[in-house]
Tab-separated table of C-alpha atoms in Angstrom:
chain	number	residue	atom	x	y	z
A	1	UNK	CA	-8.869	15.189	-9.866
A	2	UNK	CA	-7.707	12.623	-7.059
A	3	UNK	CA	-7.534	13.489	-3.475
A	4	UNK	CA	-6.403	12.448	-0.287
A	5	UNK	CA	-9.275	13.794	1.840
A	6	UNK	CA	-10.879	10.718	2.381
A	7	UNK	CA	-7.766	9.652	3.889
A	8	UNK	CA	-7.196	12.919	5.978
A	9	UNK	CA	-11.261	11.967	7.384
A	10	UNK	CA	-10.278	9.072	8.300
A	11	UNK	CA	-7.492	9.681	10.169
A	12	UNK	CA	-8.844	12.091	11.731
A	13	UNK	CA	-11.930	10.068	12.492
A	14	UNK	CA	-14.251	12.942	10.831
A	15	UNK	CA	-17.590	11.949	9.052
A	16	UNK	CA	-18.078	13.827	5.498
A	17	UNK	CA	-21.039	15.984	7.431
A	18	UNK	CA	-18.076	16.995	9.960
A	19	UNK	CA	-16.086	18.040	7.301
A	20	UNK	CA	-18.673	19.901	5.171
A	21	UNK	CA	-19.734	21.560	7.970
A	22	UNK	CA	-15.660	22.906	8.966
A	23	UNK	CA	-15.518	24.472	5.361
A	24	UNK	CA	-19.007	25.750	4.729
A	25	UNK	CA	-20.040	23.045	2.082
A	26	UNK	CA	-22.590	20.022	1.814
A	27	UNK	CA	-21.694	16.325	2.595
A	28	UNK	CA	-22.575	16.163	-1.039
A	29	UNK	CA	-20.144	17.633	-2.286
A	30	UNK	CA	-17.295	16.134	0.007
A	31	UNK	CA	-18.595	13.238	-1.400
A	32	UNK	CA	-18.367	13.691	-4.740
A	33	UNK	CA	-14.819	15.373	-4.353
A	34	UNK	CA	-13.274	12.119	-2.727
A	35	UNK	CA	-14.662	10.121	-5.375
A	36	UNK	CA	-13.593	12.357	-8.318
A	37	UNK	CA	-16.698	13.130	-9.653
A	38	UNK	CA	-16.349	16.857	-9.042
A	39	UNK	CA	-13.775	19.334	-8.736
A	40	UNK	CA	-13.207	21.611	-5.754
A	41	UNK	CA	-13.354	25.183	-6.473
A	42	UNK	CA	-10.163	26.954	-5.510
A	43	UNK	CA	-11.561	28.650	-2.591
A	44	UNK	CA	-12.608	25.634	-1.386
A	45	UNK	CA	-10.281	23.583	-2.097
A	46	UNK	CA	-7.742	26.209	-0.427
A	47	UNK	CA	-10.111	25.744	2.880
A	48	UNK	CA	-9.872	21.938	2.802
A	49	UNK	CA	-6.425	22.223	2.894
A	50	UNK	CA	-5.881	24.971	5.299
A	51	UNK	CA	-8.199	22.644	7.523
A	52	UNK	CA	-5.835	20.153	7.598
A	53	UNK	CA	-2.908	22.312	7.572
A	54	UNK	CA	-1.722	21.344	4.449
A	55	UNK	CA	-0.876	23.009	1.176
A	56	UNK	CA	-3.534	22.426	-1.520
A	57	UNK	CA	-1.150	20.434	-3.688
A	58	UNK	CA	-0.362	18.539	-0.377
A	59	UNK	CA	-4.450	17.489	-0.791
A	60	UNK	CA	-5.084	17.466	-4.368
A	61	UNK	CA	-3.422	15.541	-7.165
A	62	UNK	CA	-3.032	18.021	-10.597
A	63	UNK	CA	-1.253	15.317	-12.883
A	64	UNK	CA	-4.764	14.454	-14.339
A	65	UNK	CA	-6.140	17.715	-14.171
A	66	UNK	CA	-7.224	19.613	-17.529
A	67	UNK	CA	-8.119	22.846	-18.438
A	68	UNK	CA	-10.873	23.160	-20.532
């Protein structure tokens, strides 16, 4: 699933360890959400995007997403 949180960082000027610390996860796993490799939870992914005052599908691309 694709993301703009890199881009949201940046802007921002926030380091990953910033980030993971505002939403109560690791750098890791910021990490491996910007580059795709792993998919936010919902709850997390709902306080990524309340961070930034957006709307989860503001932050998070779904038109590659499956359901297993």
């Amino acid at each position: 699933m694709k993301s703009i949180i890199r881009q949201l960082r940046r802007e921002r000027k926030l380091s990953q360890e910033e980030l993971a610390a505002a939403v109560g996860t690791t750098r890791q796993t910021i990490t491996s959400i910007e580059v795709g490799k792993y998919t936010a939870s919902l709850p997390l992914a709902y306080k990524i995007a309340h961070y930034f005052g957006l709307t989860i599908e503001e932050v998070f691309d779904f038109s590659d997403w499956e359901e297993n």
